[in-house]
CSV table of C-alpha atoms and ligand atoms in Angstrom, one decimal:
chain,number,residue,atom,x,y,z
M,1,UNK,CA,8.7,20.4,-20.9
M,2,UNK,CA,11.9,18.4,-21.2
M,3,UNK,CA,12.6,15.9,-24.0
M,4,UNK,CA,9.8,13.6,-25.1
M,5,UNK,CA,10.3,10.1,-23.7
M,6,UNK,CA,10.7,8.7,-27.2
M,7,UNK,CA,13.8,10.8,-27.5
M,8,UNK,CA,15.3,9.3,-24.5
M,9,UNK,CA,14.8,5.6,-24.9
M,10,UNK,CA,11.5,4.7,-23.2
M,11,UNK,CA,11.0,1.0,-23.9
M,12,UNK,CA,7.4,0.0,-23.5
M,13,UNK,CA,7.9,-3.6,-24.5
M,14,UNK,CA,10.5,-4.0,-21.8
M,15,UNK,CA,8.1,-2.6,-19.3
M,16,UNK,CA,5.3,-5.0,-20.2
M,17,UNK,CA,7.7,-7.9,-20.4
M,18,UNK,CA,8.9,-7.2,-16.9
M,19,UNK,CA,5.4,-6.8,-15.5
M,20,UNK,CA,4.6,-10.2,-17.0
M,21,UNK,CA,7.8,-11.8,-15.6
M,22,UNK,CA,7.2,-10.5,-12.2
M,23,UNK,CA,3.6,-11.9,-12.3
M,24,UNK,CA,5.2,-15.4,-12.5
M,25,UNK,CA,6.9,-14.9,-9.2
M,26,UNK,CA,4.4,-16.3,-6.7
M,27,UNK,CA,1.8,-16.9,-9.4
M,28,UNK,CA,-1.3,-18.5,-7.8
M,29,UNK,CA,-3.5,-21.2,-9.3
M,30,UNK,CA,-6.4,-18.6,-9.6
M,31,UNK,CA,-4.3,-16.5,-12.0
M,32,UNK,CA,-3.2,-14.0,-9.4
M,33,UNK,CA,-0.1,-13.8,-7.3
M,34,UNK,CA,0.7,-14.4,-3.7
M,35,UNK,CA,3.9,-12.6,-2.5
M,36,UNK,CA,3.3,-12.0,1.2
M,37,UNK,CA,6.0,-9.7,2.5
M,38,UNK,CA,9.3,-11.3,3.5
M,39,UNK,CA,8.3,-14.8,2.2
M,40,UNK,CA,10.2,-16.7,-0.4
M,41,UNK,CA,8.3,-15.3,-3.4
M,42,UNK,CA,8.6,-11.7,-2.1
M,43,UNK,CA,12.4,-12.2,-1.7
M,44,UNK,CA,12.7,-13.8,-5.1
M,45,UNK,CA,10.9,-10.8,-6.7
M,46,UNK,CA,13.2,-8.5,-4.9
M,47,UNK,CA,16.3,-10.3,-6.3
M,48,UNK,CA,14.8,-10.2,-9.8
M,49,UNK,CA,14.1,-6.5,-9.5
M,50,UNK,CA,17.5,-5.8,-8.0
M,51,UNK,CA,19.0,-7.2,-11.2
M,52,UNK,CA,16.8,-4.9,-13.3
M,53,UNK,CA,18.0,-2.0,-11.2
M,54,UNK,CA,21.6,-2.7,-12.0
M,55,UNK,CA,20.8,-2.9,-15.7
M,56,UNK,CA,19.1,0.5,-15.4
M,57,UNK,CA,22.2,2.1,-13.8
M,58,UNK,CA,20.9,2.1,-10.3
M,59,UNK,CA,22.9,0.9,-7.3
M,60,UNK,CA,20.6,-1.4,-5.4
M,61,UNK,CA,20.8,-2.1,-1.7
M,62,UNK,CA,18.5,-3.8,0.9
M,63,UNK,CA,18.2,-1.3,3.8
M,64,UNK,CA,17.6,-2.1,7.5
M,65,UNK,CA,13.9,-2.2,6.9
M,66,UNK,CA,14.3,-4.7,4.1
M,67,UNK,CA,13.3,-2.2,1.4
M,68,UNK,CA,15.1,-2.5,-1.9
M,69,UNK,CA,16.4,0.9,-2.8
M,70,UNK,CA,18.2,1.8,-6.0
M,71,UNK,CA,20.0,5.1,-6.4
M,72,UNK,CA,21.5,6.9,-9.4
M,73,UNK,CA,23.1,10.3,-8.5
M,74,UNK,CA,22.3,13.4,-10.4
M,75,UNK,CA,24.3,16.5,-11.1
M,76,UNK,CA,23.2,18.3,-7.9
M,77,UNK,CA,22.9,16.9,-4.4
M,78,UNK,CA,19.1,16.6,-4.3
M,79,UNK,CA,16.9,13.6,-5.0
M,80,UNK,CA,13.6,12.8,-6.7
M,81,UNK,CA,12.1,9.5,-5.4
M,82,UNK,CA,9.7,7.1,-7.0
M,83,UNK,CA,8.6,3.4,-6.6
M,84,UNK,CA,6.0,1.3,-4.9
M,85,UNK,CA,5.9,-2.2,-3.4
M,86,UNK,CA,6.5,-5.8,-4.6
M,87,UNK,CA,4.5,-7.6,-1.9
M,88,UNK,CA,0.9,-8.6,-2.5
M,89,UNK,CA,-2.1,-9.7,-0.5
M,90,UNK,CA,-2.9,-13.4,-0.6
M,91,UNK,CA,-4.1,-14.2,-4.2
M,92,UNK,CA,-3.9,-10.6,-5.2
M,93,UNK,CA,-3.4,-9.1,-8.6
M,94,UNK,CA,-0.3,-8.8,-10.7
M,95,UNK,CA,-0.2,-5.0,-10.9
M,96,UNK,CA,-0.9,-3.6,-7.4
M,97,UNK,CA,2.6,-2.3,-6.4
M,98,UNK,CA,4.6,-4.2,-9.0
M,99,UNK,CA,3.6,-1.9,-11.8
M,100,UNK,CA,4.9,1.2,-9.9
M,101,UNK,CA,8.2,-0.5,-9.2
M,102,UNK,CA,8.7,-1.7,-12.8
M,103,UNK,CA,7.8,1.7,-14.2
M,104,UNK,CA,10.2,3.4,-11.8
M,105,UNK,CA,13.0,1.2,-13.1
M,106,UNK,CA,11.9,2.0,-16.7
M,107,UNK,CA,12.4,5.7,-15.9
M,108,UNK,CA,15.9,5.0,-14.6
M,109,UNK,CA,16.6,2.7,-17.6
M,110,UNK,CA,15.4,5.4,-20.0
M,111,UNK,CA,17.8,7.9,-18.6
M,112,UNK,CA,20.6,5.4,-18.4
M,113,UNK,CA,20.2,4.0,-21.9
M,114,UNK,CA,20.7,7.5,-23.4
M,115,UNK,CA,23.4,8.7,-21.0
M,116,UNK,CA,21.2,11.4,-19.6
M,117,UNK,CA,21.8,12.7,-16.1
M,118,UNK,CA,19.1,14.7,-14.3
M,119,UNK,CA,19.9,17.6,-12.0
M,120,UNK,CA,18.3,15.5,-9.2
M,121,UNK,CA,19.5,12.0,-8.4
M,122,UNK,CA,16.8,9.3,-8.9
M,123,UNK,CA,15.9,7.1,-6.0
M,124,UNK,CA,13.8,4.0,-6.8
M,125,UNK,CA,12.1,2.2,-3.9
M,126,UNK,CA,10.5,-1.2,-3.7
M,127,UNK,CA,9.0,-0.8,-0.2
M,128,UNK,CA,8.7,-3.8,2.2
M,129,UNK,CA,5.4,-5.0,3.6
M,130,UNK,CA,3.1,-2.4,2.2
M,131,UNK,CA,0.1,-4.8,2.5
M,132,UNK,CA,0.5,-6.0,6.1
M,133,UNK,CA,1.5,-9.6,5.7
M,134,UNK,CA,0.0,-12.2,8.0
M,135,UNK,CA,-2.2,-9.7,9.9
M,136,UNK,CA,0.6,-7.2,10.5
M,137,UNK,CA,0.1,-3.4,10.3
M,138,UNK,CA,1.7,-2.9,7.0
M,139,UNK,CA,3.7,-0.1,5.3
M,140,UNK,CA,6.7,-1.2,7.4
M,141,UNK,CA,9.3,-0.2,4.9
M,142,UNK,CA,8.0,3.2,3.9
M,143,UNK,CA,7.7,4.2,7.6
M,144,UNK,CA,11.4,3.6,8.1
M,145,UNK,CA,12.3,5.6,5.0
M,146,UNK,CA,11.0,8.8,6.6
M,147,UNK,CA,12.1,8.0,10.2
M,148,UNK,CA,8.6,6.9,11.4
M,149,UNK,CA,9.5,3.3,12.2
M,150,UNK,CA,8.2,3.7,15.8
M,151,UNK,CA,4.7,3.7,14.3
M,152,UNK,CA,5.2,0.1,13.0
M,153,UNK,CA,6.7,-1.7,16.1
M,154,UNK,CA,9.1,-4.5,15.4
M,155,UNK,CA,7.6,-6.3,18.4
M,156,UNK,CA,4.3,-6.8,16.6
M,157,UNK,CA,3.4,-10.5,16.3
M,158,UNK,CA,2.0,-11.8,13.0
M,159,UNK,CA,-0.6,-14.5,12.6
M,160,UNK,CA,2.1,-17.2,12.9
M,161,UNK,CA,3.4,-15.7,16.2
M,162,UNK,CA,6.6,-14.4,14.6
M,163,UNK,CA,7.6,-10.8,15.4
M,164,UNK,CA,8.0,-8.3,12.6
M,165,UNK,CA,11.6,-7.9,13.8
M,166,UNK,CA,12.3,-11.6,13.1
M,167,UNK,CA,10.7,-11.3,9.7
M,168,UNK,CA,12.8,-8.3,8.9
M,169,UNK,CA,16.0,-10.1,10.0
M,170,UNK,CA,15.1,-13.1,7.8
M,171,UNK,CA,14.6,-10.8,4.9
M,172,UNK,CA,18.0,-9.1,5.2
M,173,UNK,CA,17.0,-6.2,7.3
M,174,UNK,CA,18.2,-5.1,10.8
M,175,UNK,CA,15.4,-4.3,13.2
M,176,UNK,CA,17.9,-2.7,15.6
M,177,UNK,CA,19.2,-0.3,13.0
M,178,UNK,CA,16.0,1.1,11.4
M,179,UNK,CA,17.3,4.6,11.8
M,180,UNK,CA,19.8,3.8,9.1
M,181,UNK,CA,16.9,3.3,6.6
M,182,UNK,CA,15.8,6.9,6.8
M,183,UNK,CA,16.4,8.9,3.7
M,184,UNK,CA,18.3,12.2,3.8
M,185,UNK,CA,15.0,14.0,4.2
M,186,UNK,CA,16.2,17.5,3.6
M,187,UNK,CA,17.6,16.5,0.3
M,188,UNK,CA,14.5,14.8,-1.2
M,189,UNK,CA,12.5,17.1,-3.4
M,190,UNK,CA,9.4,14.8,-3.8
M,191,UNK,CA,8.2,11.2,-4.0
M,192,UNK,CA,5.9,10.3,-6.9
M,193,UNK,CA,4.2,6.9,-6.9
M,194,UNK,CA,2.5,5.4,-10.0
M,195,UNK,CA,-0.2,2.9,-9.2
M,196,UNK,CA,-3.3,1.3,-10.7
M,197,UNK,CA,-6.4,3.0,-9.3
M,198,UNK,CA,-7.9,-0.1,-7.7
M,199,UNK,CA,-11.3,1.5,-8.0
M,200,UNK,CA,-13.8,2.2,-10.8
M,201,UNK,CA,-13.6,6.0,-11.4
M,202,UNK,CA,-11.1,6.1,-14.3
M,203,UNK,CA,-12.6,3.1,-16.1
M,204,UNK,CA,-16.0,4.5,-15.6
M,205,UNK,CA,-15.2,8.0,-16.9
M,206,UNK,CA,-12.9,6.7,-19.7
M,207,UNK,CA,-9.9,8.8,-18.5
M,208,UNK,CA,-6.5,7.2,-18.7
M,209,UNK,CA,-4.9,9.3,-16.0
M,210,UNK,CA,-5.9,10.0,-12.4
M,211,UNK,CA,-4.2,12.9,-10.6
M,212,UNK,CA,-4.4,11.9,-7.0
M,213,UNK,CA,-5.5,14.8,-4.8
M,214,UNK,CA,-4.9,12.9,-1.5
M,215,UNK,CA,-5.0,9.5,0.1
M,216,UNK,CA,-7.6,8.3,2.5
M,217,UNK,CA,-6.8,7.8,6.2
M,218,UNK,CA,-7.1,4.4,7.8
M,219,UNK,CA,-7.7,3.3,11.4
M,220,UNK,CA,-7.1,-0.3,12.4
M,221,UNK,CA,-9.0,-2.0,15.3
M,222,UNK,CA,-8.4,-5.5,16.8
M,223,UNK,CA,-11.3,-6.9,18.8
M,224,UNK,CA,-11.4,-10.1,20.8
M,225,UNK,CA,-14.8,-11.3,22.1
M,226,UNK,CA,-14.6,-13.7,25.0
M,227,UNK,CA,-17.7,-15.8,25.6
M,228,UNK,CA,-18.0,-19.3,26.9
M,229,UNK,CA,-17.5,-22.4,24.8
M,230,UNK,CA,-20.0,-25.1,25.7
M,231,UNK,CA,-22.0,-28.0,24.4
M,232,UNK,CA,-24.1,-26.9,21.4
M,233,UNK,CA,-26.8,-29.6,22.1
M,234,UNK,CA,-27.3,-29.3,25.8
M,235,UNK,CA,-26.9,-25.5,26.6
M,236,UNK,CA,-30.3,-23.7,26.4
M,237,UNK,CA,-30.3,-20.6,24.3
M,238,UNK,CA,-30.8,-18.2,27.2
M,239,UNK,CA,-27.8,-19.5,29.1
M,240,UNK,CA,-25.3,-19.1,26.3
M,241,UNK,CA,-22.4,-16.6,25.9
M,242,UNK,CA,-21.9,-17.1,22.2
M,243,UNK,CA,-18.8,-15.1,21.2
M,244,UNK,CA,-19.5,-15.5,17.5
M,245,UNK,CA,-23.1,-14.3,17.7
M,246,UNK,CA,-21.8,-11.2,19.6
M,247,UNK,CA,-19.1,-10.8,17.0
M,248,UNK,CA,-21.7,-10.9,14.3
M,249,UNK,CA,-23.5,-8.0,15.9
M,250,UNK,CA,-20.2,-6.1,16.0
M,251,UNK,CA,-19.5,-6.8,12.3
M,252,UNK,CA,-23.0,-5.5,11.3
M,253,UNK,CA,-22.6,-2.4,13.5
M,254,UNK,CA,-19.2,-1.7,11.9
M,255,UNK,CA,-20.8,-2.2,8.4
M,256,UNK,CA,-23.5,0.3,9.3
M,257,UNK,CA,-21.1,3.1,10.2
M,258,UNK,CA,-20.8,4.6,6.6
M,259,UNK,CA,-24.6,4.2,6.1
M,260,UNK,CA,-25.2,6.2,9.3
M,261,UNK,CA,-22.7,8.9,8.1
M,262,UNK,CA,-19.9,7.8,10.4
M,263,UNK,CA,-17.0,7.2,8.1
M,264,UNK,CA,-16.5,6.7,4.3
M,265,UNK,CA,-16.0,2.9,4.5
M,266,UNK,CA,-15.7,0.4,7.3
M,267,UNK,CA,-14.8,-3.3,7.0
M,268,UNK,CA,-14.3,-6.3,9.2
M,269,UNK,CA,-12.1,-8.4,6.9
M,270,UNK,CA,-10.5,-10.8,9.4
M,271,UNK,CA,-12.4,-13.3,11.6
M,272,UNK,CA,-11.0,-16.1,13.7
M,273,UNK,CA,-13.5,-18.1,15.7
M,274,UNK,CA,-12.4,-20.6,18.4
M,275,UNK,CA,-12.7,-23.5,18.7
M,276,UNK,CA,-14.5,-23.3,15.3
M,277,UNK,CA,-16.3,-26.6,15.6
M,278,UNK,CA,-19.9,-27.1,14.5
M,279,UNK,CA,-21.2,-28.6,17.8
M,280,UNK,CA,-19.4,-26.2,20.2
M,281,UNK,CA,-20.8,-22.8,21.1
M,282,UNK,CA,-18.0,-20.4,20.0
M,283,UNK,CA,-15.9,-19.4,23.0
M,284,UNK,CA,-13.7,-16.7,21.5
M,285,UNK,CA,-13.6,-14.7,18.4
M,286,UNK,CA,-10.9,-12.3,17.1
M,287,UNK,CA,-11.9,-9.6,14.6
M,288,UNK,CA,-9.7,-7.4,12.4
M,289,UNK,CA,-11.5,-4.2,11.6
M,290,UNK,CA,-10.6,-1.0,9.6
M,291,UNK,CA,-12.2,2.3,9.2
M,292,UNK,CA,-11.2,4.7,6.4
M,293,UNK,CA,-12.0,8.4,5.8
M,294,UNK,CA,-10.3,11.5,4.3
M,295,UNK,CA,-10.8,13.4,7.5
M,296,UNK,CA,-8.9,12.4,10.7
M,297,UNK,CA,-11.5,14.1,12.9
M,298,UNK,CA,-14.2,11.8,11.4
M,299,UNK,CA,-12.1,8.8,12.3
M,300,UNK,CA,-11.6,10.1,15.8
M,301,UNK,CA,-15.4,10.6,16.2
M,302,UNK,CA,-16.1,7.1,14.8
M,303,UNK,CA,-13.7,5.6,17.3
M,304,UNK,CA,-15.8,7.0,20.3
M,305,UNK,CA,-19.0,5.6,18.7
M,306,UNK,CA,-17.4,2.1,18.1
M,307,UNK,CA,-16.1,2.0,21.7
M,308,UNK,CA,-19.7,2.7,23.0
M,309,UNK,CA,-21.1,0.1,20.6
M,310,UNK,CA,-18.7,-2.6,21.8
M,311,UNK,CA,-19.6,-1.9,25.4
M,312,UNK,CA,-23.3,-2.2,24.5
M,313,UNK,CA,-22.8,-5.6,22.8
M,314,UNK,CA,-20.8,-6.9,25.7
M,315,UNK,CA,-23.6,-6.2,28.2
M,316,UNK,CA,-26.4,-7.4,25.9
M,317,UNK,CA,-24.6,-10.6,25.1
M,318,UNK,CA,-23.0,-11.4,28.4
M,319,UNK,CA,-19.5,-11.5,26.9
M,320,UNK,CA,-16.3,-9.6,27.5
M,321,UNK,CA,-15.0,-7.5,24.6
M,322,UNK,CA,-11.3,-6.5,24.5
M,323,UNK,CA,-10.6,-3.8,21.9
M,324,UNK,CA,-7.2,-2.5,20.9
M,325,UNK,CA,-7.1,0.5,18.5
M,326,UNK,CA,-4.3,-0.3,16.1
M,327,UNK,CA,-2.4,1.5,13.4
M,328,UNK,CA,-3.6,4.9,12.3
M,329,UNK,CA,-2.4,5.8,8.9
M,330,UNK,CA,-3.4,9.5,8.7
M,331,UNK,CA,-5.0,11.0,5.5
M,332,UNK,CA,-2.5,12.9,3.5
M,333,UNK,CA,-2.9,15.6,0.7
M,334,UNK,CA,-0.8,15.6,-2.4
M,335,UNK,CA,1.8,18.3,-2.9
M,336,UNK,CA,0.4,21.1,-5.1
M,337,UNK,CA,3.6,21.3,-7.2
M,338,UNK,CA,3.5,17.6,-7.9
M,339,UNK,CA,-0.2,17.8,-8.7
M,340,UNK,CA,0.4,20.7,-11.1
M,341,UNK,CA,3.3,18.8,-12.7
M,342,UNK,CA,1.2,15.6,-13.4
M,343,UNK,CA,-1.7,17.7,-14.8
M,344,UNK,CA,0.7,19.6,-17.0
M,345,UNK,CA,2.3,16.3,-18.3
M,346,UNK,CA,-1.0,14.6,-18.9
M,347,UNK,CA,-2.2,17.6,-20.9
M,348,UNK,CA,1.0,17.8,-22.9
M,349,UNK,CA,0.7,14.0,-23.7
M,350,UNK,CA,-2.9,14.6,-24.8
M,351,UNK,CA,-4.2,12.3,-22.1
M,352,UNK,CA,-7.6,13.0,-20.5
M,353,UNK,CA,-7.1,13.2,-16.7
M,354,UNK,CA,-9.3,13.7,-13.7
M,355,UNK,CA,-8.4,14.7,-10.1
M,356,UNK,CA,-9.5,12.0,-7.6
M,357,UNK,CA,-8.7,11.0,-4.1
M,358,UNK,CA,-7.2,7.5,-3.4
M,359,UNK,CA,-9.5,5.2,-1.4
M,360,UNK,CA,-6.7,2.7,-1.1
M,361,UNK,CA,-3.7,3.1,1.2
M,362,UNK,CA,-0.2,3.6,-0.3
M,363,UNK,CA,3.4,4.0,0.7
M,364,UNK,CA,3.1,7.5,-0.6
M,365,UNK,CA,0.8,8.2,2.3
M,366,UNK,CA,3.5,7.4,4.8
M,367,UNK,CA,6.2,9.3,2.8
M,368,UNK,CA,3.7,12.2,2.5
M,369,UNK,CA,3.7,12.7,6.3
M,370,UNK,CA,7.2,14.1,6.0
M,371,UNK,CA,7.9,14.9,2.3
M,372,UNK,CA,6.0,16.3,-0.7
M,373,UNK,CA,4.3,13.5,-2.5
M,374,UNK,CA,2.0,12.9,-5.5
M,375,UNK,CA,0.5,9.9,-7.2
M,376,UNK,CA,-0.5,9.0,-10.7
M,377,UNK,CA,-3.3,6.5,-11.3
M,378,UNK,CA,-4.1,4.4,-14.3
M,379,UNK,CA,-7.5,2.7,-14.8
M,380,UNK,CA,-8.3,-0.6,-13.2
M,381,UNK,CA,-10.6,-2.5,-15.6
M,382,UNK,CA,-14.0,-2.8,-13.8
M,383,UNK,CA,-12.5,-1.2,-10.7
M,384,UNK,CA,-11.2,-4.6,-9.5
M,385,UNK,CA,-8.1,-5.0,-7.4
M,386,UNK,CA,-6.8,-7.2,-4.5
M,387,UNK,CA,-8.1,-10.0,-6.7
M,388,UNK,CA,-6.7,-12.3,-9.5
M,389,UNK,CA,-9.1,-10.4,-11.8
M,390,UNK,CA,-7.1,-7.2,-11.5
M,391,UNK,CA,-6.4,-5.8,-15.0
M,392,UNK,CA,-5.2,-2.7,-16.8
M,393,UNK,CA,-5.0,-2.3,-20.5
M,394,UNK,CA,-1.4,-2.3,-21.9
M,395,UNK,CA,-1.9,1.1,-23.5
M,396,UNK,CA,-2.9,2.6,-20.1
M,397,UNK,CA,0.1,0.9,-18.4
M,398,UNK,CA,2.4,2.5,-21.0
M,399,UNK,CA,0.8,5.9,-20.8
M,400,UNK,CA,1.1,5.9,-17.0
M,401,UNK,CA,4.7,5.0,-17.1
M,402,UNK,CA,5.5,7.6,-19.7
M,403,UNK,CA,3.6,10.1,-17.5
M,404,UNK,CA,5.7,9.2,-14.6
M,405,UNK,CA,8.9,9.7,-16.6
M,406,UNK,CA,7.7,13.1,-17.9
M,407,UNK,CA,6.6,14.2,-14.4
M,408,UNK,CA,10.0,13.5,-12.9
M,409,UNK,CA,11.7,15.3,-15.8
M,410,UNK,CA,9.2,18.2,-15.3
M,411,UNK,CA,9.9,18.4,-11.6
M,412,UNK,CA,13.7,18.0,-12.3
M,413,UNK,CA,13.5,21.0,-14.6
M,414,UNK,CA,11.5,23.2,-12.2
M,415,UNK,CA,13.1,22.6,-8.8
M,416,UNK,CA,16.8,22.8,-8.3
Z,1,GLV,C1,-3.6,-1.2,0.5
Z,1,GLV,O1,-3.3,-2.1,-0.3
Z,1,GLV,C2,-4.9,-0.9,1.0
Z,1,GLV,O2,-5.4,-1.9,1.7
Z,1,GLV,O3,-5.5,0.1,0.8
Z,2,MN,MN1,-2.7,-3.5,-2.2
Z,3,MN,MN1,-0.5,-1.1,-3.7
């Protein structure tokens, strides 16, 4: 293994200070943070982080997909990439994404502060719109970094009726030039993302490090149920076409999929009923659904079952159901060399580790469709995330960041 981080200027206080400073950008009353992609708080966070990149010896630029990318060349022509995202869900936690970006900058700063140059150049990414702001598909930035931007169409409309393309332009991107955001793929050795687990496994088992074996696949579905709005007092029950009652059946059928062995998890997290008035029978309901599983074939099979279920509900309830299968983020396996490196590093640091799959989606999952990837997880207290109650102990945050630094040094030393 290469030099211990303490020999090369790893500054844990700076890391924790920056995590706390970033938490104030878009801080919500509930103690969490709201930095929806491309909004003012997200752009303010990006400016703050760009300044830290400069201090760390990285040259930051906003690419055509509105990602913030900082580069510091190495001795050879190849690159190691790391990073995560700065955007959050509404009233999310302070660590989801931000931690991985701040730690990546700390890796760069550690090298810079001691004048050390790796064989590989270091690329630090703060990806745009990982979360899917305002109902959009998400992972917009990472798709563009590996040339897959066609999978996140810029024509997509968000909940405010604004296209992703317009959002990108507003955030300093260029929707007509997304090709330019693509990394020189043949020259990138690997991408390693450090992230909080967002689930209970590490906290439960008392292990500070998770070596991510792979990332779960995700299939989106948008459903619109068309019934008939009518007077809630005068319309007899047998003559109704209640779109919300039909939607409720759909929500419960989706929820039952994992119980019936269909997929690992299934959620209907977005509902918009119209006209949404107490004394009017709901005329139209939009549902945002997602199914997740490690196996793409399982997702495929579940889709057939869901289509049949929607048709059944439509007939039984006398409504029309329009379904549009949305973004598929395929499951991806971690690269064995990166996995081996993280395990080696955790062992050398004396940190107990465990292999585990990621149930959450990550930018690494998109990068992993094209490049070797790996992820390092640190514990989420109580397994809570996407919530203001999201927490990780400071010691675990520091251990994870140090493990990221050591992993990149390990990979740098092994692959030329
Ligand atoms: C990403 O945040 C996810 O929803 O898994
Ligand atoms: Mn998230
Ligand atoms: Mn995240």
